[in-house]
mmCIF file with all atom_site columns, C-alpha atoms in Angstrom:
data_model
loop_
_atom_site.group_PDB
_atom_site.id
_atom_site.type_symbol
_atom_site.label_atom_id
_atom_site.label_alt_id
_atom_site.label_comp_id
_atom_site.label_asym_id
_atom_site.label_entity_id
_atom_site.label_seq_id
_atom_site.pdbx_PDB_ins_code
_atom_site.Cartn_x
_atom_site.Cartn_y
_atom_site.Cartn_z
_atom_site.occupancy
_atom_site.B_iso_or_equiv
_atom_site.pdbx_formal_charge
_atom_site.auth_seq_id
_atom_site.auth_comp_id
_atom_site.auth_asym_id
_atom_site.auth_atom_id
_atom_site.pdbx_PDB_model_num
ATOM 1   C CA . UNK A 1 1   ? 0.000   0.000  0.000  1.00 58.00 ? 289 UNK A CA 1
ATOM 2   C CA . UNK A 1 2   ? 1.249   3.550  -0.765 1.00 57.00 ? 290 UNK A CA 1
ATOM 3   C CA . UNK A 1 3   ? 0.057   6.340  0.951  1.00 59.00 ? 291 UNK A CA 1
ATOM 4   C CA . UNK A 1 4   ? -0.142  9.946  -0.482 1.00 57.00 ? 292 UNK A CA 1
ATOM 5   C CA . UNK A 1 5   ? 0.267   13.025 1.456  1.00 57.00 ? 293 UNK A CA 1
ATOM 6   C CA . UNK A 1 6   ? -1.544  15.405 -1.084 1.00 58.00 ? 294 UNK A CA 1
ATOM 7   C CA . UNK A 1 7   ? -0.484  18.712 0.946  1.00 63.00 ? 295 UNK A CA 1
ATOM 8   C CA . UNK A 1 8   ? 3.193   17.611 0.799  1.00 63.00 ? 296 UNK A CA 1
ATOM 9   C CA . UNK A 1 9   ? 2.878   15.856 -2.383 1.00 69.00 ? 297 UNK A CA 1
ATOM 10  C CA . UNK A 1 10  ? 4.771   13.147 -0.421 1.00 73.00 ? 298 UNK A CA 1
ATOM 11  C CA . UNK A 1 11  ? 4.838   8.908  -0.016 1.00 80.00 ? 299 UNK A CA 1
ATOM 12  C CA . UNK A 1 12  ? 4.703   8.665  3.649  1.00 85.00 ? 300 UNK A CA 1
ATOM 13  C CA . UNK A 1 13  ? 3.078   7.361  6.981  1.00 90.00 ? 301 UNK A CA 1
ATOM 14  C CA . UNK A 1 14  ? 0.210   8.910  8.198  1.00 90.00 ? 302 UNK A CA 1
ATOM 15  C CA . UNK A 1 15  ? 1.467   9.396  11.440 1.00 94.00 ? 303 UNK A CA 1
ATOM 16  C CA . UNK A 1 16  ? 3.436   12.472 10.238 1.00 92.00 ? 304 UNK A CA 1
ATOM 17  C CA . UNK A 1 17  ? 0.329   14.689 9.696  1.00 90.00 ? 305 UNK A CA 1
ATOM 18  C CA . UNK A 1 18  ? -1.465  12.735 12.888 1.00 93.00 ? 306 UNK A CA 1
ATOM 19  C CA . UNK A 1 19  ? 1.659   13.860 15.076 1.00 93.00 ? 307 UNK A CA 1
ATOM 20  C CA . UNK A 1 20  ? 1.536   17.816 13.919 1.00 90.00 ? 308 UNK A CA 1
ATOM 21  C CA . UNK A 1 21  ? -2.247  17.858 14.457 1.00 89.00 ? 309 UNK A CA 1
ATOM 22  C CA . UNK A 1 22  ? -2.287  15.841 17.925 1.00 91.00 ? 310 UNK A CA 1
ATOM 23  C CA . UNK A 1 23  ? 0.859   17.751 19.257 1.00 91.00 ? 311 UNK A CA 1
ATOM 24  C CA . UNK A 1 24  ? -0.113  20.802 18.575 1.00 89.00 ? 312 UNK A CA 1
ATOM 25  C CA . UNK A 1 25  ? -3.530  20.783 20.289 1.00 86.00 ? 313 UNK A CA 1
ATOM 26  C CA . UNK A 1 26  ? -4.529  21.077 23.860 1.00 77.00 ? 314 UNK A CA 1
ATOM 27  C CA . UNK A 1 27  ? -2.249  19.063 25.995 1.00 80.00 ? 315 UNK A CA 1
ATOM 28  C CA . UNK A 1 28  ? -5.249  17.026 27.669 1.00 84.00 ? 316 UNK A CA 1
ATOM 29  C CA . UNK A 1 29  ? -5.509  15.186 24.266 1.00 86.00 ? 317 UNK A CA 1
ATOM 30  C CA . UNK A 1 30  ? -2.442  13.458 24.751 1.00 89.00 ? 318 UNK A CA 1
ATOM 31  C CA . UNK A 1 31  ? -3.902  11.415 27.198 1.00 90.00 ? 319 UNK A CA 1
ATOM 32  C CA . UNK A 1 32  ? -5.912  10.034 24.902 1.00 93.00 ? 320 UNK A CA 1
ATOM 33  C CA . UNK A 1 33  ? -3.474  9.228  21.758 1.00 93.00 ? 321 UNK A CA 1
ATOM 34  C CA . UNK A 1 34  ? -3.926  5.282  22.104 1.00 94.00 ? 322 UNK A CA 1
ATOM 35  C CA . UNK A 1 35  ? -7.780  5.959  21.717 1.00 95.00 ? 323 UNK A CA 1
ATOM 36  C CA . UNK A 1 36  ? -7.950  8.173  19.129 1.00 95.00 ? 324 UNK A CA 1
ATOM 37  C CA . UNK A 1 37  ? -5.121  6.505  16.651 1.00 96.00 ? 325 UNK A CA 1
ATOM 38  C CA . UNK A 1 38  ? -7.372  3.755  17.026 1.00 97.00 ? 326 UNK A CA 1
ATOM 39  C CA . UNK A 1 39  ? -10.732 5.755  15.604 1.00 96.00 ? 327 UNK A CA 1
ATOM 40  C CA . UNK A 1 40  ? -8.411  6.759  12.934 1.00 95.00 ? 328 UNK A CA 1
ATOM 41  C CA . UNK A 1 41  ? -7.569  3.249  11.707 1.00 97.00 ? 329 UNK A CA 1
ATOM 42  C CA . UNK A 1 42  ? -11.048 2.057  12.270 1.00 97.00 ? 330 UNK A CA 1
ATOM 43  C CA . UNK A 1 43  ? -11.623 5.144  10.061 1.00 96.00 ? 331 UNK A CA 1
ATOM 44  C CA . UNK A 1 44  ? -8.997  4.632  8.047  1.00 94.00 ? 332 UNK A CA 1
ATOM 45  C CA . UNK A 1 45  ? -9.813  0.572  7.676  1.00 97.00 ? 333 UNK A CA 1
ATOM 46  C CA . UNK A 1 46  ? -13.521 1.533  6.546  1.00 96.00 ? 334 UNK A CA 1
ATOM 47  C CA . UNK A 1 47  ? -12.499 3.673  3.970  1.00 94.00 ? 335 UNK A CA 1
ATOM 48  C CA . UNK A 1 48  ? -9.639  1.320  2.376  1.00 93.00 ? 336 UNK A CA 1
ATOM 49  C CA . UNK A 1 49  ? -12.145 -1.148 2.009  1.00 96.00 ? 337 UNK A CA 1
ATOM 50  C CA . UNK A 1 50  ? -14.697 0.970  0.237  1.00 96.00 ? 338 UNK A CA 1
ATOM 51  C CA . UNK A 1 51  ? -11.546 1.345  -2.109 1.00 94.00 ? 339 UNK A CA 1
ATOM 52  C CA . UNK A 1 52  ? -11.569 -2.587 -2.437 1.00 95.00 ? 340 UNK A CA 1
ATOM 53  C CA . UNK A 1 53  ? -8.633  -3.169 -0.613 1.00 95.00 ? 341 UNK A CA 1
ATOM 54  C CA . UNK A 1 54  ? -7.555  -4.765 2.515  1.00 95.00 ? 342 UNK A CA 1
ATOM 55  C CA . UNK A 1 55  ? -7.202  -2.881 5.947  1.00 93.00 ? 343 UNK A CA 1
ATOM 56  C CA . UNK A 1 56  ? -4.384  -6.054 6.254  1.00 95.00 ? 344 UNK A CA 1
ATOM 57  C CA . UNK A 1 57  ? -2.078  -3.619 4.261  1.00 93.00 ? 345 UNK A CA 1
ATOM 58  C CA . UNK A 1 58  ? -1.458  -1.525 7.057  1.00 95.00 ? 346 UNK A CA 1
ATOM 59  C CA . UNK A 1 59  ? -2.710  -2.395 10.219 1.00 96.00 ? 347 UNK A CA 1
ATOM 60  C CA . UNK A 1 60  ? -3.396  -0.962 13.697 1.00 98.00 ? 348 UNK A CA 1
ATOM 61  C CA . UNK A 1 61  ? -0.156  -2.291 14.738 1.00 97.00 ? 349 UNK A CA 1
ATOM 62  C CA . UNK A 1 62  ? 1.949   -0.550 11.840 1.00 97.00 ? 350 UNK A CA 1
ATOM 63  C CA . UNK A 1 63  ? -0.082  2.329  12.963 1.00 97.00 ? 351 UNK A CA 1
ATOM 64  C CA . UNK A 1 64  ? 1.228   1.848  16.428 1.00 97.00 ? 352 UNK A CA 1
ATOM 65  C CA . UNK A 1 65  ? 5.128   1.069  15.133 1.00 96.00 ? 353 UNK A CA 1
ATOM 66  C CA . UNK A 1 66  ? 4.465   4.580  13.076 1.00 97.00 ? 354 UNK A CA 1
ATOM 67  C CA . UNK A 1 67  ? 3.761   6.630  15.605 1.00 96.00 ? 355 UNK A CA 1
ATOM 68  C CA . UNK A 1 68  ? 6.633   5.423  18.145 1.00 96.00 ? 356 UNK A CA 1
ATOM 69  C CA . UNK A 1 69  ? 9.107   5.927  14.593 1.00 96.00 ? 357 UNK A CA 1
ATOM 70  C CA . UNK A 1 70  ? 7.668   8.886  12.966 1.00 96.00 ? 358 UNK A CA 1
ATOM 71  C CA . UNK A 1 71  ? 5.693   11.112 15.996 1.00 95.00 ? 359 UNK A CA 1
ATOM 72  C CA . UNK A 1 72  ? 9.221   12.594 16.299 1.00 95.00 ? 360 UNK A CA 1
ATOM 73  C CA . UNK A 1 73  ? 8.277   15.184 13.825 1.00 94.00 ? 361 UNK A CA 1
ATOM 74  C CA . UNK A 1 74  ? 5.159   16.550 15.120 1.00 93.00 ? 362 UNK A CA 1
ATOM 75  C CA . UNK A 1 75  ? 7.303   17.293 18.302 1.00 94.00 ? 363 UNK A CA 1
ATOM 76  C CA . UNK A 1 76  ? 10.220  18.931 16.610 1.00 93.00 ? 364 UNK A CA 1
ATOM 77  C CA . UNK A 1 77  ? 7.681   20.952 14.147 1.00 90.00 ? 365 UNK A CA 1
ATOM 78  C CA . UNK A 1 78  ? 5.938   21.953 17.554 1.00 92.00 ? 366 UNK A CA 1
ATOM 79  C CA . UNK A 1 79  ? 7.459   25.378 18.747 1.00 88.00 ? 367 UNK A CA 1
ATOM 80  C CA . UNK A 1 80  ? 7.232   26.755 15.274 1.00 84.00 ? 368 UNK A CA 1
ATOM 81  C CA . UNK A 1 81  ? 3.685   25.415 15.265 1.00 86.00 ? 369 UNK A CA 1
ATOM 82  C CA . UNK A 1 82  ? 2.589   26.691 18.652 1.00 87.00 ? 370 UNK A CA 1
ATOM 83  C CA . UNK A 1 83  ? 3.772   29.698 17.310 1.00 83.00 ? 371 UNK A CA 1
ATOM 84  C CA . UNK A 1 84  ? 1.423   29.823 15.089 1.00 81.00 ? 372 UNK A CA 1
ATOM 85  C CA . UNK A 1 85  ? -1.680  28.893 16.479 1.00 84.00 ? 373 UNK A CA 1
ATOM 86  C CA . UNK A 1 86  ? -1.395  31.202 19.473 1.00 84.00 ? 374 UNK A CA 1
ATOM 87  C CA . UNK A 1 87  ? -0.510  34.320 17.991 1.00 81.00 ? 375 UNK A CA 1
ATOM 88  C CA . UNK A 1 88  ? -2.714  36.922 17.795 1.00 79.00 ? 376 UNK A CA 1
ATOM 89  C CA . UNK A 1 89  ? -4.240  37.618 14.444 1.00 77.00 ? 377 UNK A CA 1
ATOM 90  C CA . UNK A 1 90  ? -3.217  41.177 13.926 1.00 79.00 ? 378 UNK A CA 1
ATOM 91  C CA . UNK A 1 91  ? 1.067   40.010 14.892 1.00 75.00 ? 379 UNK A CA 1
ATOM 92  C CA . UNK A 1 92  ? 0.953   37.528 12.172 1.00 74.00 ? 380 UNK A CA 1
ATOM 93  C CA . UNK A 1 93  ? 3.569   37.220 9.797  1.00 73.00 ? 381 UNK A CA 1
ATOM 94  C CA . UNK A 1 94  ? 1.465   37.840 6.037  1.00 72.00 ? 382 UNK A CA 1
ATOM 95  C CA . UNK A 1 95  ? 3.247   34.238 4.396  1.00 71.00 ? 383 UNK A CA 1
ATOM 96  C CA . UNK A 1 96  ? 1.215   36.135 0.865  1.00 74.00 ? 384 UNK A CA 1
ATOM 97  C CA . UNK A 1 97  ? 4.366   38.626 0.449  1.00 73.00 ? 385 UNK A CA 1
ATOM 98  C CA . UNK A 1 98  ? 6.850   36.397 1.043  1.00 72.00 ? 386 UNK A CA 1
ATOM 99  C CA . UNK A 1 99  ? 9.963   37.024 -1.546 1.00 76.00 ? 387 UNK A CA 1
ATOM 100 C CA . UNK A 1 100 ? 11.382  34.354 -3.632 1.00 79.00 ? 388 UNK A CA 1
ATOM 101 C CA . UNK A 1 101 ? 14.360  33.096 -1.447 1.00 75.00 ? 389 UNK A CA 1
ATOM 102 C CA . UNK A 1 102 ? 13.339  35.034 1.376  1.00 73.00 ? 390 UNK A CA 1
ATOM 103 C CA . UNK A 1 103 ? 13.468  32.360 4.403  1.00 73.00 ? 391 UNK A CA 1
ATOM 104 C CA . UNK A 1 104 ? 10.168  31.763 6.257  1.00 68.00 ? 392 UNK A CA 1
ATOM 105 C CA . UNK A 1 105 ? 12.057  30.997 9.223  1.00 67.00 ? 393 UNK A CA 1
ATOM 106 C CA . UNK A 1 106 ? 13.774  34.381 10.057 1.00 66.00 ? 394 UNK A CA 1
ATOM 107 C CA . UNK A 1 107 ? 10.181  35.589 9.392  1.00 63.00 ? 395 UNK A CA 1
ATOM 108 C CA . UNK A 1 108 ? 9.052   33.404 12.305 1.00 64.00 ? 396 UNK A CA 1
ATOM 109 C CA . UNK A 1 109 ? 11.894  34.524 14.535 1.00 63.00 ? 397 UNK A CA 1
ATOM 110 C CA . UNK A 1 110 ? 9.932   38.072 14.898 1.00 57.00 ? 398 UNK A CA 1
ATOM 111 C CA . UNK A 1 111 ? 7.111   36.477 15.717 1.00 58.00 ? 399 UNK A CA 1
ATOM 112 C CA . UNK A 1 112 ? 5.610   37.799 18.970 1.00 65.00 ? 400 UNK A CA 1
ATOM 113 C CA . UNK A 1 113 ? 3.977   35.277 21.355 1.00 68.00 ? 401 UNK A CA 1
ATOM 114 C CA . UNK A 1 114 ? 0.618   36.256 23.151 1.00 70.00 ? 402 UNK A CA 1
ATOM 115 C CA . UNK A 1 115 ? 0.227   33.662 25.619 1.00 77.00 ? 403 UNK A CA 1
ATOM 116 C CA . UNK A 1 116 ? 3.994   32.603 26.975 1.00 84.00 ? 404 UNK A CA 1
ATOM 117 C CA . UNK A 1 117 ? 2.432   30.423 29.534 1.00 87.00 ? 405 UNK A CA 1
ATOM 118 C CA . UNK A 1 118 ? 0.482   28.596 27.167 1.00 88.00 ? 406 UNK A CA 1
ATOM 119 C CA . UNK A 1 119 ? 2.983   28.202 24.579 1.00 87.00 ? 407 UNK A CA 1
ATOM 120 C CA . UNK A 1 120 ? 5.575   26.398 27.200 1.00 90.00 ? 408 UNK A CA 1
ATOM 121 C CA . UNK A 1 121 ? 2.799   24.625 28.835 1.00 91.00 ? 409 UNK A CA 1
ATOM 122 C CA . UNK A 1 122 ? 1.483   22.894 25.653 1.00 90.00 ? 410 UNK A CA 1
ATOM 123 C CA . UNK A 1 123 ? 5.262   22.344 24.798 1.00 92.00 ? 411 UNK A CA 1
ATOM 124 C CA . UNK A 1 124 ? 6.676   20.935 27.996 1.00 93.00 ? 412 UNK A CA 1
ATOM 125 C CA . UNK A 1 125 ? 3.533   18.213 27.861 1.00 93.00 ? 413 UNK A CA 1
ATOM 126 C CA . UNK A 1 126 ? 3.863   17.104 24.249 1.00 93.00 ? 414 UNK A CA 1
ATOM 127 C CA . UNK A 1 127 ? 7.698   16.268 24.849 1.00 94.00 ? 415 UNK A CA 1
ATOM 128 C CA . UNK A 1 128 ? 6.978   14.749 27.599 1.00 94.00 ? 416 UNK A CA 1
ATOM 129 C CA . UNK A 1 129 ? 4.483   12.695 26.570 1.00 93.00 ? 417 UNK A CA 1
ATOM 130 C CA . UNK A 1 130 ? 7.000   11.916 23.639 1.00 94.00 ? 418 UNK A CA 1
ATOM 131 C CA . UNK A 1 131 ? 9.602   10.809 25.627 1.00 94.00 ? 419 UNK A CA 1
ATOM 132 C CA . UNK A 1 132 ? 7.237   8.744  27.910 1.00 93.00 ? 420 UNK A CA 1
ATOM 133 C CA . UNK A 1 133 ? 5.593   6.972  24.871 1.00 92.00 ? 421 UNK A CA 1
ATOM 134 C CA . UNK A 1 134 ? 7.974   6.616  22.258 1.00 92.00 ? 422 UNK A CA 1
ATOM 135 C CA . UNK A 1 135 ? 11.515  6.860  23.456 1.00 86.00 ? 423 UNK A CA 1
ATOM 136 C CA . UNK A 1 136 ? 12.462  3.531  24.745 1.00 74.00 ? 424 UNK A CA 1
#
């Protein structure tokens, strides 16, 4: 089986656009990863079979070996993501007049945070739930 990330225009696991959106929201979802990568390969299983395909291919368990290889980068991606999501609407960076070779990340560095407390909150819990889940 191949997946296709269409945003990327990438082959690759799921797991890489499940860690970025599961990382980066509230930190009393992480709790409840086991749960909900399960709804997504039920999910996930129903719609590979209205393909005509087996749910075999990849299975709950690759989902599981996934997510303790490849939930690395939803972590790492976090702090610019956070950054992001919490800042307010009239700080952030327009991404519409960015300049050919002009690099996003020194436009991020200006960046002013809002909320400070949330930001290192929401960060300190997804590492550590990384470390405690996936880092053997």
């Amino acid at each position: 089986m191949c997946i296709l990330d269409w945003q990327a225009s990438v082959v690759r696991s799921p797991v890489y656009d499940l860690a970025y959106f599961l990382y980066s929201t509230c930190s009393t979802i992480l709790d409840r990863v086991d749960e909900l990568l399960r709804e997504y390969h039920d999910s996930f299983s129903d719609f590979i079979r209205q393909l005509g395909s087996s749910p075999e291919l990849f299975t709950f368990e690759d989902l599981q070996r996934h997510w303790k290889k490849y939930s690395v980068v939803g972590v790492t991606f976090l702090p610019f993501l956070l950054k992001l999501i919490l800042i307010d609407e009239n700080d952030a960076p327009d991404f519409g007049n960015l300049k050919e070779g002009e690099d996003v990340g020194e436009l991020m560095n200006v960046v002013p945070m809002s909320d400070k407390k949330q930001y290192f909150e929401r960060a300190k819990a997804a590492f550590a739930h990384h470390a405690e889940t996936c880092m053997d």
